[in-house]
N, C-alpha and C. Protein backbone atom coordinates (compact mmCIF):
# COMPACT_ATOMS: atom_id res chain seq x y z
N ASP A 1 96.83 97.23 84.57
CA ASP A 1 97.93 97.27 85.59
C ASP A 1 99.17 96.38 85.04
N GLY A 2 100.35 96.71 85.45
CA GLY A 2 101.57 96.27 84.84
C GLY A 2 101.77 94.82 85.61
N GLY A 3 102.64 94.13 84.93
CA GLY A 3 103.07 92.79 85.28
C GLY A 3 104.30 92.93 86.30
N LEU A 4 104.66 92.00 87.09
CA LEU A 4 105.90 92.01 87.87
C LEU A 4 107.09 91.70 87.07
N CYS A 5 108.13 92.47 87.22
CA CYS A 5 109.47 92.27 86.61
C CYS A 5 110.60 91.82 87.51
N GLY A 6 110.26 90.93 88.44
CA GLY A 6 111.17 90.46 89.28
C GLY A 6 111.46 91.46 90.45
N ASP A 7 111.81 90.93 91.63
CA ASP A 7 112.12 91.68 92.73
C ASP A 7 111.18 92.79 93.07
N GLY A 8 109.92 92.57 92.85
CA GLY A 8 108.98 93.52 93.11
C GLY A 8 108.89 94.70 92.20
N VAL A 9 109.48 94.61 91.09
CA VAL A 9 109.48 95.74 90.12
C VAL A 9 108.51 95.54 89.12
N VAL A 10 107.72 96.62 88.77
CA VAL A 10 106.74 96.55 87.84
C VAL A 10 106.73 97.71 86.74
N GLY A 11 106.56 97.15 85.67
CA GLY A 11 106.57 98.14 84.38
C GLY A 11 105.09 98.21 83.97
N GLU A 12 104.72 99.23 83.42
CA GLU A 12 103.29 99.39 83.06
C GLU A 12 102.90 98.51 82.01
N ARG A 13 103.86 98.04 81.13
CA ARG A 13 103.52 96.77 80.38
C ARG A 13 104.18 95.53 80.75
N GLY A 14 104.75 95.46 81.93
CA GLY A 14 105.41 94.29 82.46
C GLY A 14 106.76 94.16 81.91
N ASP A 15 107.31 95.02 81.20
CA ASP A 15 108.64 94.90 80.55
C ASP A 15 109.44 96.23 81.13
N ALA A 16 110.66 96.24 80.49
CA ALA A 16 111.54 97.43 80.84
C ALA A 16 111.75 98.26 79.61
N MET A 17 110.73 98.56 78.91
CA MET A 17 110.84 99.50 77.64
C MET A 17 111.24 100.96 78.05
N ALA A 18 112.06 101.42 77.20
CA ALA A 18 112.70 102.80 77.37
C ALA A 18 111.67 103.79 77.43
N GLY A 19 111.61 104.69 78.50
CA GLY A 19 110.67 105.73 78.62
C GLY A 19 109.48 105.34 79.27
N GLU A 20 109.47 104.16 80.02
CA GLU A 20 108.33 103.53 80.74
C GLU A 20 108.45 103.85 82.09
N LEU A 21 107.36 103.95 82.79
CA LEU A 21 107.43 104.21 84.19
C LEU A 21 107.81 102.98 84.89
N VAL A 22 108.91 102.87 85.72
CA VAL A 22 109.14 101.76 86.52
C VAL A 22 108.52 101.92 87.82
N VAL A 23 107.93 100.99 88.43
CA VAL A 23 107.17 100.95 89.66
C VAL A 23 107.73 99.75 90.62
N VAL A 24 108.14 100.13 91.83
CA VAL A 24 108.48 99.07 92.69
C VAL A 24 107.52 99.06 93.95
N GLU A 25 107.41 98.00 94.50
CA GLU A 25 106.58 97.74 95.66
C GLU A 25 107.21 98.51 96.99
N TYR A 26 106.41 99.21 97.85
CA TYR A 26 107.04 99.77 98.95
C TYR A 26 107.66 98.66 99.75
N ALA A 27 107.12 97.58 99.92
CA ALA A 27 107.80 96.49 100.71
C ALA A 27 109.23 96.22 100.24
N SER A 28 109.49 96.24 98.95
CA SER A 28 110.87 96.09 98.54
C SER A 28 111.74 97.17 99.06
N LEU A 29 111.37 98.36 99.31
CA LEU A 29 112.07 99.41 99.78
C LEU A 29 112.38 99.24 101.26
N ALA A 30 111.23 98.94 101.86
CA ALA A 30 111.25 99.02 103.28
C ALA A 30 111.99 97.78 103.96
N ASP A 31 112.20 96.66 103.19
CA ASP A 31 112.79 95.52 103.72
C ASP A 31 114.15 95.74 103.82
N GLY A 32 114.88 96.42 103.15
CA GLY A 32 116.23 96.71 103.26
C GLY A 32 117.06 95.76 102.57
N GLY A 33 116.67 94.55 102.12
CA GLY A 33 117.29 93.62 101.53
C GLY A 33 117.30 93.43 100.14
N SER A 34 116.22 94.07 99.53
CA SER A 34 116.15 94.08 98.05
C SER A 34 117.16 94.87 97.18
N ASP A 35 117.66 94.32 96.18
CA ASP A 35 118.57 94.98 95.29
C ASP A 35 117.71 95.77 94.27
N LEU A 36 117.68 97.05 94.27
CA LEU A 36 116.83 97.63 93.42
C LEU A 36 117.53 98.49 92.35
N SER A 37 118.84 97.90 92.29
CA SER A 37 119.74 98.78 91.27
C SER A 37 119.24 98.68 89.79
N GLU A 38 118.78 97.47 89.50
CA GLU A 38 118.19 97.31 88.13
C GLU A 38 117.04 98.31 87.86
N ALA A 39 116.04 98.37 88.86
CA ALA A 39 114.99 99.28 88.65
C ALA A 39 115.41 100.77 88.78
N LEU A 40 116.42 101.07 89.39
CA LEU A 40 116.98 102.45 89.40
C LEU A 40 117.58 102.75 88.12
N GLU A 41 118.39 101.85 87.64
CA GLU A 41 118.95 101.97 86.39
C GLU A 41 118.11 102.16 85.24
N ARG A 42 116.96 101.36 85.26
CA ARG A 42 115.82 101.45 84.16
C ARG A 42 115.13 102.70 84.34
N ALA A 43 114.86 103.20 85.59
CA ALA A 43 114.16 104.41 85.74
C ALA A 43 114.97 105.62 85.34
N TYR A 44 116.18 105.67 85.79
CA TYR A 44 117.09 106.99 85.78
C TYR A 44 118.34 106.91 84.69
N GLY A 45 118.45 105.65 84.17
CA GLY A 45 119.58 105.68 83.30
C GLY A 45 119.20 106.06 81.77
N PRO A 46 120.11 105.79 81.00
CA PRO A 46 119.88 106.25 79.57
C PRO A 46 118.52 105.65 78.96
N GLY A 47 117.68 106.37 78.49
CA GLY A 47 116.43 105.98 78.01
C GLY A 47 115.39 105.86 79.07
N GLY A 48 115.69 106.24 80.35
CA GLY A 48 114.91 105.99 81.31
C GLY A 48 113.79 107.20 81.40
N PHE A 49 112.76 107.07 82.05
CA PHE A 49 111.60 107.93 82.09
C PHE A 49 112.10 108.98 83.09
N GLY A 50 112.90 108.83 84.14
CA GLY A 50 113.35 109.75 85.07
C GLY A 50 112.52 109.84 86.29
N VAL A 51 111.60 108.80 86.40
CA VAL A 51 110.65 108.68 87.69
C VAL A 51 110.70 107.39 88.02
N LEU A 52 110.49 107.11 89.33
CA LEU A 52 110.37 105.74 89.95
C LEU A 52 109.10 105.75 90.72
N GLY A 53 108.00 105.03 90.29
CA GLY A 53 106.81 105.00 91.00
C GLY A 53 106.99 104.01 92.21
N ILE A 54 106.25 104.15 93.39
CA ILE A 54 106.15 103.30 94.53
C ILE A 54 104.83 102.92 94.63
N ARG A 55 104.57 101.66 94.74
CA ARG A 55 103.19 101.14 94.93
C ARG A 55 103.03 100.56 96.28
N ASN A 56 101.62 100.73 96.92
CA ASN A 56 101.33 99.98 97.92
C ASN A 56 101.95 100.60 99.27
N VAL A 57 102.01 101.94 99.19
CA VAL A 57 102.52 102.65 100.33
C VAL A 57 101.46 102.63 101.51
N PRO A 58 101.77 102.16 102.72
CA PRO A 58 101.00 102.27 103.69
C PRO A 58 100.60 103.73 104.05
N ASP A 59 99.19 103.80 104.41
CA ASP A 59 98.56 104.91 104.88
C ASP A 59 98.80 106.04 103.85
N PHE A 60 99.00 105.88 102.65
CA PHE A 60 99.36 106.70 101.62
C PHE A 60 98.11 107.88 101.44
N VAL A 61 97.05 107.45 101.53
CA VAL A 61 95.89 108.61 101.29
C VAL A 61 95.77 109.42 102.40
N ALA A 62 95.92 109.05 103.63
CA ALA A 62 95.87 109.99 104.66
C ALA A 62 97.16 110.93 104.73
N ALA A 63 98.32 110.29 104.38
CA ALA A 63 99.40 111.24 104.16
C ALA A 63 99.45 112.29 103.14
N LYS A 64 98.66 111.92 102.06
CA LYS A 64 98.62 112.65 100.99
C LYS A 64 97.60 113.79 101.32
N ARG A 65 96.53 113.48 102.02
CA ARG A 65 95.60 114.61 102.35
C ARG A 65 96.37 115.51 103.50
N ALA A 66 97.09 115.01 104.28
CA ALA A 66 97.73 115.99 105.32
C ALA A 66 98.71 116.87 104.46
N VAL A 67 99.57 116.27 103.62
CA VAL A 67 100.49 117.12 102.92
C VAL A 67 99.72 118.09 102.08
N LEU A 68 98.64 117.84 101.34
CA LEU A 68 97.96 118.92 100.66
C LEU A 68 97.42 119.97 101.39
N THR A 69 96.92 119.47 102.60
CA THR A 69 96.49 120.56 103.56
C THR A 69 97.65 121.67 103.79
N GLN A 70 98.75 121.07 104.20
CA GLN A 70 99.93 121.83 104.59
C GLN A 70 100.43 122.58 103.49
N ALA A 71 100.31 121.94 102.27
CA ALA A 71 100.83 122.76 101.17
C ALA A 71 100.01 124.14 100.79
N HIS A 72 98.78 124.13 101.15
CA HIS A 72 97.97 125.20 100.99
C HIS A 72 98.46 126.27 102.02
N GLN A 73 98.65 125.96 103.18
CA GLN A 73 99.05 126.71 104.29
C GLN A 73 100.49 127.33 103.85
N LEU A 74 101.45 126.62 103.46
CA LEU A 74 102.80 126.91 102.94
C LEU A 74 102.59 128.00 102.07
N ALA A 75 101.73 127.81 100.86
CA ALA A 75 101.75 128.72 99.79
C ALA A 75 101.20 130.08 100.40
N HIS A 76 100.44 130.17 101.27
CA HIS A 76 99.99 131.37 101.86
C HIS A 76 100.81 132.07 102.97
N LEU A 77 101.96 131.60 103.04
CA LEU A 77 102.87 132.22 104.12
C LEU A 77 103.31 133.43 103.64
N PRO A 78 103.77 134.50 104.34
CA PRO A 78 104.34 135.80 103.94
C PRO A 78 105.56 135.56 103.02
N GLU A 79 105.72 136.47 102.07
CA GLU A 79 106.90 136.28 101.26
C GLU A 79 108.28 136.15 102.01
N GLU A 80 108.39 136.92 102.99
CA GLU A 80 109.49 136.82 103.85
C GLU A 80 109.77 135.34 104.35
N SER A 81 108.74 134.75 104.74
CA SER A 81 108.94 133.35 105.24
C SER A 81 109.33 132.34 104.02
N LEU A 82 108.71 132.48 102.92
CA LEU A 82 108.98 131.77 101.69
C LEU A 82 110.40 131.81 101.45
N ARG A 83 110.86 132.99 101.36
CA ARG A 83 112.31 133.31 100.88
C ARG A 83 113.19 132.50 101.66
N LYS A 84 112.92 132.31 103.02
CA LYS A 84 113.83 131.38 103.78
C LYS A 84 113.87 129.99 103.44
N LEU A 85 112.76 129.68 102.60
CA LEU A 85 112.77 128.10 102.19
C LEU A 85 113.24 127.91 100.83
N GLU A 86 113.71 128.86 100.28
CA GLU A 86 114.39 128.70 98.89
C GLU A 86 115.71 128.13 98.91
N ASP A 87 116.05 127.42 97.95
CA ASP A 87 117.40 126.71 98.06
C ASP A 87 117.92 126.81 96.48
N GLU A 88 118.64 127.87 96.35
CA GLU A 88 119.11 128.33 94.91
C GLU A 88 120.24 127.20 94.60
N ARG A 89 121.08 126.72 95.44
CA ARG A 89 122.14 125.74 95.29
C ARG A 89 121.50 124.43 94.66
N SER A 90 120.32 124.20 94.88
CA SER A 90 119.63 123.00 94.14
C SER A 90 119.00 123.29 93.04
N LEU A 91 119.12 124.44 92.51
CA LEU A 91 118.35 125.10 91.27
C LEU A 91 116.96 125.01 91.66
N TYR A 92 116.63 125.29 92.85
CA TYR A 92 115.17 125.30 93.23
C TYR A 92 114.55 124.04 93.06
N ASN A 93 115.14 123.00 93.06
CA ASN A 93 114.46 121.64 93.07
C ASN A 93 114.03 121.20 94.38
N VAL A 94 114.32 121.79 95.45
CA VAL A 94 113.96 121.51 96.78
C VAL A 94 113.67 122.79 97.42
N GLY A 95 112.71 122.62 98.45
CA GLY A 95 112.38 123.88 99.11
C GLY A 95 111.29 124.57 98.33
N TRP A 96 111.27 125.81 98.74
CA TRP A 96 110.03 126.83 98.01
C TRP A 96 110.65 127.25 96.71
N SER A 97 109.95 127.29 95.72
CA SER A 97 110.52 127.73 94.36
C SER A 97 109.51 128.60 93.61
N HIS A 98 108.31 128.33 93.49
CA HIS A 98 107.15 128.85 92.75
C HIS A 98 107.69 129.43 91.50
N GLY A 99 108.08 128.55 90.63
CA GLY A 99 108.58 128.99 89.21
C GLY A 99 109.98 129.50 88.99
N LYS A 100 110.77 129.23 90.04
CA LYS A 100 112.14 129.64 89.78
C LYS A 100 113.04 128.47 89.24
N GLU A 101 112.44 127.22 89.23
CA GLU A 101 113.26 126.05 88.92
C GLU A 101 114.13 126.32 87.64
N LYS A 102 115.26 125.82 87.61
CA LYS A 102 116.25 126.01 86.36
C LYS A 102 116.38 124.69 85.78
């Protein structure tokens, strides 16, 4: 488990090494008063890993189960319905893509 890096930010080794997953506490996001700019810079800035983890999300397991169930249902919709969910403008990074990401 990583150590705290101030303001509820956690690195896997407790520091801000390049290419390392930066993790923030859900409470730091939810309180609206925390300055997470340093964590965002470390996660997405030069040398960042490109991912920000969020720890201690309330009811995460139940929400994950619900989403996974819906994902299966989504994947089995007719092609016509899935095409309506595609978003070419985002380079298929949102909506339905199934291998069309650019």
